[in-house]
PDB file of C-alpha atoms in Angstrom:
ATOM      1  CA  MET A   1       1.557  -5.916   2.284  1.00  0.00           C
ATOM      2  CA  ALA A   2       4.031  -3.492   3.675  1.00  0.00           C
ATOM      3  CA  ASN A   3       3.899  -3.999   7.838  1.00  0.00           C
ATOM      4  CA  GLN A   4       2.679  -0.471   8.224  1.00  0.00           C
ATOM      5  CA  ARG A   5      -0.329  -0.820   6.219  1.00  0.00           C
ATOM      6  CA  LYS A   6      -1.945  -3.633   8.742  1.00  0.00           C
ATOM      7  CA  ARG A   7      -2.089  -0.706  10.953  1.00  0.00           C
ATOM      8  CA  LEU A   8      -4.383   1.009   8.149  1.00  0.00           C
ATOM      9  CA  GLY A   9      -6.233  -2.031   7.948  1.00  0.00           C
ATOM     10  CA  GLN A  10      -7.728  -1.519  11.464  1.00  0.00           C
ATOM     11  CA  PHE A  11      -9.652   1.020  10.952  1.00  0.00           C
ATOM     12  CA  TYR A  12     -11.077  -1.087   7.523  1.00  0.00           C
ATOM     13  CA  GLY A  13     -15.384  -0.669   7.854  1.00  0.00           C
ATOM     14  CA  ARG A  14     -14.960   2.437  10.490  1.00  0.00           C
ATOM     15  CA  LYS A  15     -16.001   6.198  10.058  1.00  0.00           C
ATOM     16  CA  PRO A  16     -13.960   8.258   8.162  1.00  0.00           C
ATOM     17  CA  LEU A  17     -10.672   9.363   9.932  1.00  0.00           C
ATOM     18  CA  SER A  18      -8.172  12.096   9.285  1.00  0.00           C
ATOM     19  CA  TYR A  19      -4.669  11.705   7.946  1.00  0.00           C
ATOM     20  CA  VAL A  20      -1.502  13.761   7.265  1.00  0.00           C
ATOM     21  CA  ALA A  21       0.545  12.386   4.196  1.00  0.00           C
ATOM     22  CA  THR A  22       3.744  13.683   1.907  1.00  0.00           C
ATOM     23  CA  PHE A  23       2.531  14.165  -1.552  1.00  0.00           C
ATOM     24  CA  ASP A  24       4.623  12.246  -4.096  1.00  0.00           C
ATOM     25  CA  HIS A  25       3.367  12.762  -8.057  1.00  0.00           C
ATOM     26  CA  VAL A  26       0.375  12.400  -9.949  1.00  0.00           C
ATOM     27  CA  SER A  27       0.297   8.337 -12.185  1.00  0.00           C
ATOM     28  CA  HIS A  28      -1.951   5.884 -13.983  1.00  0.00           C
ATOM     29  CA  LYS A  29      -3.356   2.755 -13.550  1.00  0.00           C
ATOM     30  CA  MET A  30      -4.857   0.652 -15.815  1.00  0.00           C
ATOM     31  CA  ASN A  31      -9.129   0.611 -14.775  1.00  0.00           C
ATOM     32  CA  SER A  32     -11.593  -2.496 -14.934  1.00  0.00           C
ATOM     33  CA  GLN A  33     -12.527  -0.944 -17.944  1.00  0.00           C
ATOM     34  CA  GLY A  34      -8.909  -1.309 -20.068  1.00  0.00           C
ATOM     35  CA  GLY A  35      -8.380   2.381 -19.579  1.00  0.00           C
ATOM     36  CA  GLN A  36      -6.488   5.099 -17.410  1.00  0.00           C
ATOM     37  CA  ALA A  37      -7.632   6.216 -14.103  1.00  0.00           C
ATOM     38  CA  PRO A  38      -5.317   9.485 -12.575  1.00  0.00           C
ATOM     39  CA  VAL A  39      -4.205   8.342  -8.984  1.00  0.00           C
ATOM     40  CA  VAL A  40      -1.417   9.964  -6.597  1.00  0.00           C
ATOM     41  CA  LEU A  41       1.123   8.351  -4.680  1.00  0.00           C
ATOM     42  CA  ILE A  42       1.002   9.487  -1.335  1.00  0.00           C
ATOM     43  CA  LYS A  43       3.892   8.824   1.306  1.00  0.00           C
ATOM     44  CA  ASP A  44       4.164   8.756   5.185  1.00  0.00           C
ATOM     45  CA  ILE A  45       0.810   9.006   6.249  1.00  0.00           C
ATOM     46  CA  VAL A  46       0.109   9.670   9.915  1.00  0.00           C
ATOM     47  CA  LEU A  47      -3.131   9.467  12.266  1.00  0.00           C
ATOM     48  CA  VAL A  48      -4.199  12.627  13.423  1.00  0.00           C
ATOM     49  CA  ASP A  49      -7.312  14.490  14.890  1.00  0.00           C
ATOM     50  CA  PRO A  50      -9.463  17.092  12.813  1.00  0.00           C
ATOM     51  CA  PHE A  51      -6.682  19.840  14.784  1.00  0.00           C
ATOM     52  CA  ARG A  52      -3.899  18.163  12.947  1.00  0.00           C
ATOM     53  CA  ARG A  53      -2.164  16.477  16.346  1.00  0.00           C
ATOM     54  CA  PHE A  54      -1.158  13.594  16.034  1.00  0.00           C
ATOM     55  CA  ILE A  55      -3.146  10.771  17.986  1.00  0.00           C
ATOM     56  CA  GLN A  56      -3.053   7.006  17.954  1.00  0.00           C
ATOM     57  CA  PRO A  57      -5.682   4.419  18.929  1.00  0.00           C
ATOM     58  CA  THR A  58      -6.124   3.059  22.320  1.00  0.00           C
ATOM     59  CA  GLY A  59      -9.270   1.182  21.156  1.00  0.00           C
ATOM     60  CA  PHE A  60     -11.811   0.421  19.094  1.00  0.00           C
ATOM     61  CA  HIS A  61     -13.311   4.193  19.044  1.00  0.00           C
ATOM     62  CA  ASP A  62     -10.769   5.617  21.291  1.00  0.00           C
ATOM     63  CA  PHE A  63      -8.344   7.475  20.560  1.00  0.00           C
ATOM     64  CA  GLU A  64      -5.615   9.630  22.421  1.00  0.00           C
ATOM     65  CA  LEU A  65      -2.840  12.646  21.533  1.00  0.00           C
ATOM     66  CA  CYS A  66       0.555  11.279  21.516  1.00  0.00           C
ATOM     67  CA  LYS A  67       4.144  13.146  20.648  1.00  0.00           C
ATOM     68  CA  GLN A  68       5.157  10.791  17.745  1.00  0.00           C
ATOM     69  CA  PRO A  69       3.399  10.076  14.481  1.00  0.00           C
ATOM     70  CA  TYR A  70       1.455   7.460  14.623  1.00  0.00           C
ATOM     71  CA  VAL A  71       2.070   6.354  11.073  1.00  0.00           C
ATOM     72  CA  VAL A  72      -0.544   4.053   9.433  1.00  0.00           C
ATOM     73  CA  ALA A  73       0.861   3.292   5.760  1.00  0.00           C
ATOM     74  CA  ASP A  74       4.862   4.525   4.231  1.00  0.00           C
ATOM     75  CA  HIS A  75       2.807   4.539   1.113  1.00  0.00           C
ATOM     76  CA  THR A  76      -0.417   3.917  -0.763  1.00  0.00           C
ATOM     77  CA  TRP A  77      -2.176   5.282  -3.713  1.00  0.00           C
ATOM     78  CA  VAL A  78      -5.638   6.583  -3.867  1.00  0.00           C
ATOM     79  CA  ASN A  79      -7.513   8.167  -6.909  1.00  0.00           C
ATOM     80  CA  PHE A  80      -7.194  11.408  -8.322  1.00  0.00           C
ATOM     81  CA  THR A  81     -10.685  12.582  -7.773  1.00  0.00           C
ATOM     82  CA  LYS A  82     -12.869  15.872  -8.045  1.00  0.00           C
ATOM     83  CA  GLN A  83     -12.069  16.397  -4.411  1.00  0.00           C
ATOM     84  CA  TRP A  84      -8.260  17.139  -5.826  1.00  0.00           C
ATOM     85  CA  PHE A  85      -9.162  19.912  -8.394  1.00  0.00           C
ATOM     86  CA  LYS A  86     -10.486  21.870  -4.714  1.00  0.00           C
ATOM     87  CA  LEU A  87      -7.053  22.838  -3.323  1.00  0.00           C
ATOM     88  CA  GLU A  88      -6.252  26.444  -3.616  1.00  0.00           C
ATOM     89  CA  GLN A  89      -3.337  25.189  -5.369  1.00  0.00           C
ATOM     90  CA  GLU A  90      -1.872  22.100  -6.768  1.00  0.00           C
ATOM     91  CA  ALA A  91       0.393  19.902  -4.642  1.00  0.00           C
ATOM     92  CA  LEU A  92       3.865  19.623  -5.779  1.00  0.00           C
ATOM     93  CA  PRO A  93       6.087  16.746  -4.685  1.00  0.00           C
ATOM     94  CA  GLY A  94       7.111  17.032  -0.862  1.00  0.00           C
ATOM     95  CA  ASP A  95       4.129  18.794  -0.191  1.00  0.00           C
ATOM     96  CA  ARG A  96       2.130  17.471   3.049  1.00  0.00           C
ATOM     97  CA  ILE A  97      -1.632  17.422   3.053  1.00  0.00           C
ATOM     98  CA  TYR A  98      -4.367  16.408   5.444  1.00  0.00           C
ATOM     99  CA  PHE A  99      -7.635  14.534   4.175  1.00  0.00           C
ATOM    100  CA  THR A 100     -10.294  13.231   5.983  1.00  0.00           C
ATOM    101  CA  ALA A 101     -11.335   9.353   4.304  1.00  0.00           C
ATOM    102  CA  GLN A 102     -12.339   6.110   4.583  1.00  0.00           C
ATOM    103  CA  VAL A 103     -10.426   2.887   4.443  1.00  0.00           C
ATOM    104  CA  GLU A 104     -11.054   0.766   1.812  1.00  0.00           C
ATOM    105  CA  ARG A 105     -10.048  -2.848   1.213  1.00  0.00           C
ATOM    106  CA  TYR A 106      -8.792  -4.340  -2.012  1.00  0.00           C
ATOM    107  CA  PRO A 107      -7.855  -7.773  -3.397  1.00  0.00           C
ATOM    108  CA  ILE A 108      -4.001  -8.140  -4.657  1.00  0.00           C
ATOM    109  CA  ASN A 109      -3.280  -9.835  -7.427  1.00  0.00           C
ATOM    110  CA  ARG A 110       0.273  -9.158  -8.414  1.00  0.00           C
ATOM    111  CA  ASP A 111       2.409 -11.837 -10.086  1.00  0.00           C
ATOM    112  CA  ASP A 112       5.200 -10.925  -7.582  1.00  0.00           C
ATOM    113  CA  VAL A 113       3.091 -11.643  -4.425  1.00  0.00           C
ATOM    114  CA  LEU A 114       0.788 -15.053  -6.044  1.00  0.00           C
ATOM    115  CA  LYS A 115       4.878 -15.945  -6.805  1.00  0.00           C
ATOM    116  CA  GLN A 116       5.787 -15.688  -3.278  1.00  0.00           C
ATOM    117  CA  ARG A 117       2.853 -17.523  -1.681  1.00  0.00           C
ATOM    118  CA  ASP A 118       3.461 -20.329  -4.731  1.00  0.00           C
ATOM    119  CA  GLU A 119       7.223 -20.546  -3.740  1.00  0.00           C
ATOM    120  CA  ILE A 120       6.493 -21.671  -0.081  1.00  0.00           C
ATOM    121  CA  TRP A 121       4.280 -24.335  -1.049  1.00  0.00           C
ATOM    122  CA  ASN A 122       6.576 -25.364  -3.626  1.00  0.00           C
ATOM    123  CA  ASN A 123       9.394 -25.313  -1.542  1.00  0.00           C
ATOM    124  CA  ALA A 124       7.608 -27.277   1.349  1.00  0.00           C
ATOM    125  CA  LYS A 125       6.613 -29.859  -1.398  1.00  0.00           C
ATOM    126  CA  GLU A 126      10.032 -30.577  -2.453  1.00  0.00           C
ATOM    127  CA  ALA A 127      11.572 -30.637   1.058  1.00  0.00           C
ATOM    128  CA  ASN A 128       8.683 -33.207   1.924  1.00  0.00           C
ATOM    129  CA  ASP A 129      10.180 -35.400  -1.095  1.00  0.00           C
ATOM    130  CA  GLN A 130      13.595 -35.087   0.066  1.00  0.00           C
ATOM    131  CA  LEU A 131      12.188 -36.456   3.152  1.00  0.00           C
ATOM    132  CA  TYR A 132      10.353 -39.697   2.110  1.00  0.00           C
ATOM    133  CA  GLN A 133      13.362 -40.418  -0.362  1.00  0.00           C
ATOM    134  CA  GLN A 134      15.601 -40.111   2.900  1.00  0.00           C
ATOM    135  CA  TRP A 135      13.166 -42.395   4.286  1.00  0.00           C
ATOM    136  CA  ARG A 136      12.824 -44.913   1.565  1.00  0.00           C
ATOM    137  CA  SER A 137      16.471 -45.258   1.358  1.00  0.00           C
ATOM    138  CA  ARG A 138      17.346 -45.690   4.938  1.00  0.00           C
ATOM    139  CA  SER A 139      14.431 -48.187   5.329  1.00  0.00           C
ATOM    140  CA  LYS A 140      16.189 -50.341   2.562  1.00  0.00           C
ATOM    141  CA  ALA A 141      19.593 -50.221   4.064  1.00  0.00           C
ATOM    142  CA  ASN A 142      17.757 -50.929   7.113  1.00  0.00           C
ATOM    143  CA  PRO A 143      15.221 -53.988   7.241  1.00  0.00           C
ATOM    144  CA  GLY A 144      15.256 -54.502  10.409  1.00  0.00           C
ATOM    145  CA  ILE A 145      13.933 -51.089  12.109  1.00  0.00           C
ATOM    146  CA  ASN A 146      10.451 -50.331  12.541  1.00  0.00           C
ATOM    147  CA  PHE A 147       8.738 -49.489   9.047  1.00  0.00           C
ATOM    148  CA  SER A 148       5.514 -48.254  10.549  1.00  0.00           C
ATOM    149  CA  ALA A 149       7.016 -46.073  13.201  1.00  0.00           C
ATOM    150  CA  SER A 150       9.524 -44.433  11.370  1.00  0.00           C
ATOM    151  CA  TYR A 151       7.090 -43.974   8.751  1.00  0.00           C
ATOM    152  CA  ASN A 152       4.838 -42.226  10.683  1.00  0.00           C
ATOM    153  CA  ASP A 153       7.457 -40.128  12.199  1.00  0.00           C
ATOM    154  CA  MET A 154       8.595 -39.083   8.852  1.00  0.00           C
ATOM    155  CA  LYS A 155       4.635 -38.227   7.833  1.00  0.00           C
ATOM    156  CA  ALA A 156       3.990 -36.273  10.904  1.00  0.00           C
ATOM    157  CA  GLU A 157       7.400 -34.072   9.438  1.00  0.00           C
ATOM    158  CA  GLN A 158       5.646 -33.739   6.155  1.00  0.00           C
ATOM    159  CA  GLN A 159       2.533 -32.319   7.537  1.00  0.00           C
ATOM    160  CA  GLU A 160       4.498 -30.354  10.311  1.00  0.00           C
ATOM    161  CA  ASN A 161       6.341 -28.791   6.986  1.00  0.00           C
ATOM    162  CA  LEU A 162       2.782 -28.290   5.464  1.00  0.00           C
ATOM    163  CA  ALA A 163       1.580 -26.161   8.384  1.00  0.00           C
ATOM    164  CA  ASN A 164       4.422 -24.278   8.622  1.00  0.00           C
ATOM    165  CA  ALA A 165       3.993 -23.499   4.671  1.00  0.00           C
ATOM    166  CA  ARG A 166       0.262 -22.353   5.189  1.00  0.00           C
ATOM    167  CA  GLU A 167       0.926 -20.272   8.007  1.00  0.00           C
ATOM    168  CA  GLU A 168       3.892 -18.569   5.678  1.00  0.00           C
ATOM    169  CA  GLN A 169       1.182 -18.191   2.556  1.00  0.00           C
ATOM    170  CA  ARG A 170      -1.546 -16.217   5.915  1.00  0.00           C
ATOM    171  CA  ASN A 171       1.154 -13.749   6.468  1.00  0.00           C
ATOM    172  CA  ILE A 172       1.394 -12.940   2.518  1.00  0.00           C
ATOM    173  CA  SER A 173      -2.150 -10.871   2.570  1.00  0.00           C
ATOM    174  CA  LEU A 174      -3.766 -11.356  -0.571  1.00  0.00           C
ATOM    175  CA  VAL A 175      -5.508  -7.921   0.639  1.00  0.00           C
ATOM    176  CA  ASP A 176      -4.507  -4.479   0.635  1.00  0.00           C
ATOM    177  CA  PHE A 177      -5.408  -1.401   2.214  1.00  0.00           C
ATOM    178  CA  SER A 178      -6.249   2.208   0.803  1.00  0.00           C
ATOM    179  CA  PHE A 179      -8.424   5.034   1.167  1.00  0.00           C
ATOM    180  CA  SER A 180     -11.748   6.031  -0.647  1.00  0.00           C
ATOM    181  CA  ARG A 181     -14.316   8.755  -0.544  1.00  0.00           C
ATOM    182  CA  MET A 182     -11.133  11.346   0.506  1.00  0.00           C
ATOM    183  CA  ARG A 183     -12.658  14.678   1.479  1.00  0.00           C
ATOM    184  CA  ASP A 184     -11.882  17.942   3.070  1.00  0.00           C
ATOM    185  CA  LEU A 185      -8.046  17.792   1.255  1.00  0.00           C
ATOM    186  CA  ARG A 186      -5.493  20.752   2.319  1.00  0.00           C
ATOM    187  CA  LEU A 187      -2.510  21.814   1.479  1.00  0.00           C
ATOM    188  CA  THR A 188      -0.892  22.131   5.124  1.00  0.00           C
ATOM    189  CA  LYS A 189       2.697  22.330   4.461  1.00  0.00           C
ATOM    190  CA  LEU A 190       4.457  23.311   1.233  1.00  0.00           C
ATOM    191  CA  ASN A 191       7.633  22.258   0.337  1.00  0.00           C
ATOM    192  CA  PRO A 192      10.401  24.574   0.566  1.00  0.00           C
ATOM    193  CA  ALA A 193      12.627  22.970  -2.231  1.00  0.00           C
ATOM    194  CA  THR A 194       9.295  24.335  -4.961  1.00  0.00           C
ATOM    195  CA  LYS A 195       9.245  28.210  -3.481  1.00  0.00           C
ATOM    196  CA  ASN A 196      10.734  29.428  -6.823  1.00  0.00           C
ATOM    197  CA  ILE A 197       8.112  27.073  -9.018  1.00  0.00           C
ATOM    198  CA  LYS A 198       4.919  28.676 -10.259  1.00  0.00           C
ATOM    199  CA  ARG A 199       2.117  26.427  -8.731  1.00  0.00           C
ATOM    200  CA  ILE A 200      -0.768  26.155 -11.236  1.00  0.00           C
ATOM    201  CA  LYS A 201      -4.224  25.956 -10.041  1.00  0.00           C
ATOM    202  CA  TYR A 202      -5.990  22.472 -11.120  1.00  0.00           C
ATOM    203  CA  ASN A 203      -8.360  22.914 -13.528  1.00  0.00           C
ATOM    204  CA  TYR A 204     -11.758  20.671 -13.861  1.00  0.00           C
ATOM    205  CA  ASP A 205     -12.856  22.079 -16.984  1.00  0.00           C
ATOM    206  CA  GLU A 206      -9.598  21.406 -18.515  1.00  0.00           C
ATOM    207  CA  TYR A 207      -9.484  17.672 -17.534  1.00  0.00           C
ATOM    208  CA  GLU A 208     -13.882  17.723 -18.376  1.00  0.00           C
ATOM    209  CA  ARG A 209     -12.946  18.905 -21.669  1.00  0.00           C
ATOM    210  CA  LEU A 210      -9.244  16.809 -22.231  1.00  0.00           C
ATOM    211  CA  GLY A 211      -9.861  14.002 -20.235  1.00  0.00           C
ATOM    212  CA  TYR A 212      -6.600  11.982 -19.149  1.00  0.00           C
ATOM    213  CA  LYS A 213      -4.632  14.036 -21.989  1.00  0.00           C
ATOM    214  CA  TYR A 214      -4.819  16.818 -19.319  1.00  0.00           C
ATOM    215  CA  THR A 215      -3.829  14.173 -15.844  1.00  0.00           C
ATOM    216  CA  PHE A 216      -1.109  13.068 -18.304  1.00  0.00           C
ATOM    217  CA  TRP A 217       0.010  16.496 -18.370  1.00  0.00           C
ATOM    218  CA  LEU A 218      -0.368  16.957 -15.000  1.00  0.00           C
ATOM    219  CA  ALA A 219       2.058  13.330 -13.728  1.00  0.00           C
ATOM    220  CA  THR A 220       4.708  14.433 -16.272  1.00  0.00           C
ATOM    221  CA  ARG A 221       4.198  17.844 -14.827  1.00  0.00           C
ATOM    222  CA  SER A 222       5.024  16.048 -11.398  1.00  0.00           C
ATOM    223  CA  THR A 223       7.595  13.862 -12.464  1.00  0.00           C
ATOM    224  CA  LYS A 224       9.802  16.980 -13.975  1.00  0.00           C
ATOM    225  CA  VAL A 225      10.151  18.085 -10.720  1.00  0.00           C
ATOM    226  CA  ILE A 226      10.622  15.395  -8.758  1.00  0.00           C
ATOM    227  CA  LYS A 227      13.776  15.168 -11.027  1.00  0.00           C
ATOM    228  CA  TRP A 228      14.396  18.562 -10.431  1.00  0.00           C
ATOM    229  CA  LEU A 229      14.666  18.629  -6.957  1.00  0.00           C
ATOM    230  CA  GLN A 230      16.695  15.454  -7.379  1.00  0.00           C
ATOM    231  CA  ASN A 231      19.041  17.162  -9.899  1.00  0.00           C
ATOM    232  CA  LYS A 232      18.700  20.574  -8.751  1.00  0.00           C
ATOM    233  CA  GLN A 233      18.444  21.701 -12.873  1.00  0.00           C
ATOM    234  CA  GLY A 234      16.440  23.862 -14.133  1.00  0.00           C
ATOM    235  CA  PHE A 235      12.542  23.403 -13.920  1.00  0.00           C
TER     236      PHE A 235
END
């Protein structure tokens, strides 16, 4: 989990709060039925009050105004729900958006995260095997040493290695946080670099008629804008 999303996790299970974030692009993910579900990548997510002023938590239910933005996540994916169709015009990469939402928790089952946790444990077991082999070699070479004391020392070091490995694994959480029940979506600042791009309005009727063909078109469109911004070529 990104360190900043640990901040987002502190609001899990609490009432909806307000945020400002940077819109990046539309994409799709596999849903539980094996189909495609439209999602949006948002970045640089900041906690604000309903007047879009920066705030930070001072207690479980208390907040105070602050001068510097309190970033709760460097990025996260959110569902492209019907609320997005209520925007007055489409969001383009680099736009700032305001919304209210609850924080949701979901399990992490990515192979890279699971592999990282397995490697921690396997490294600890390998280190313990080496400790045992070293103790065994010393015992054979020095038959006069206190067998019981040296064995107990070796076992204690092995137990410490396993305890440290468990602690490292706990630091790689198998849950992450994002947003649910996004409401009151608004565009608060348009990316000035996109001023010459003619924006459309999201069309829910087209989405109902075409399904994911429509959101795939939106995804292609936002990806094209990103490439245009990077290369400054014609859109």
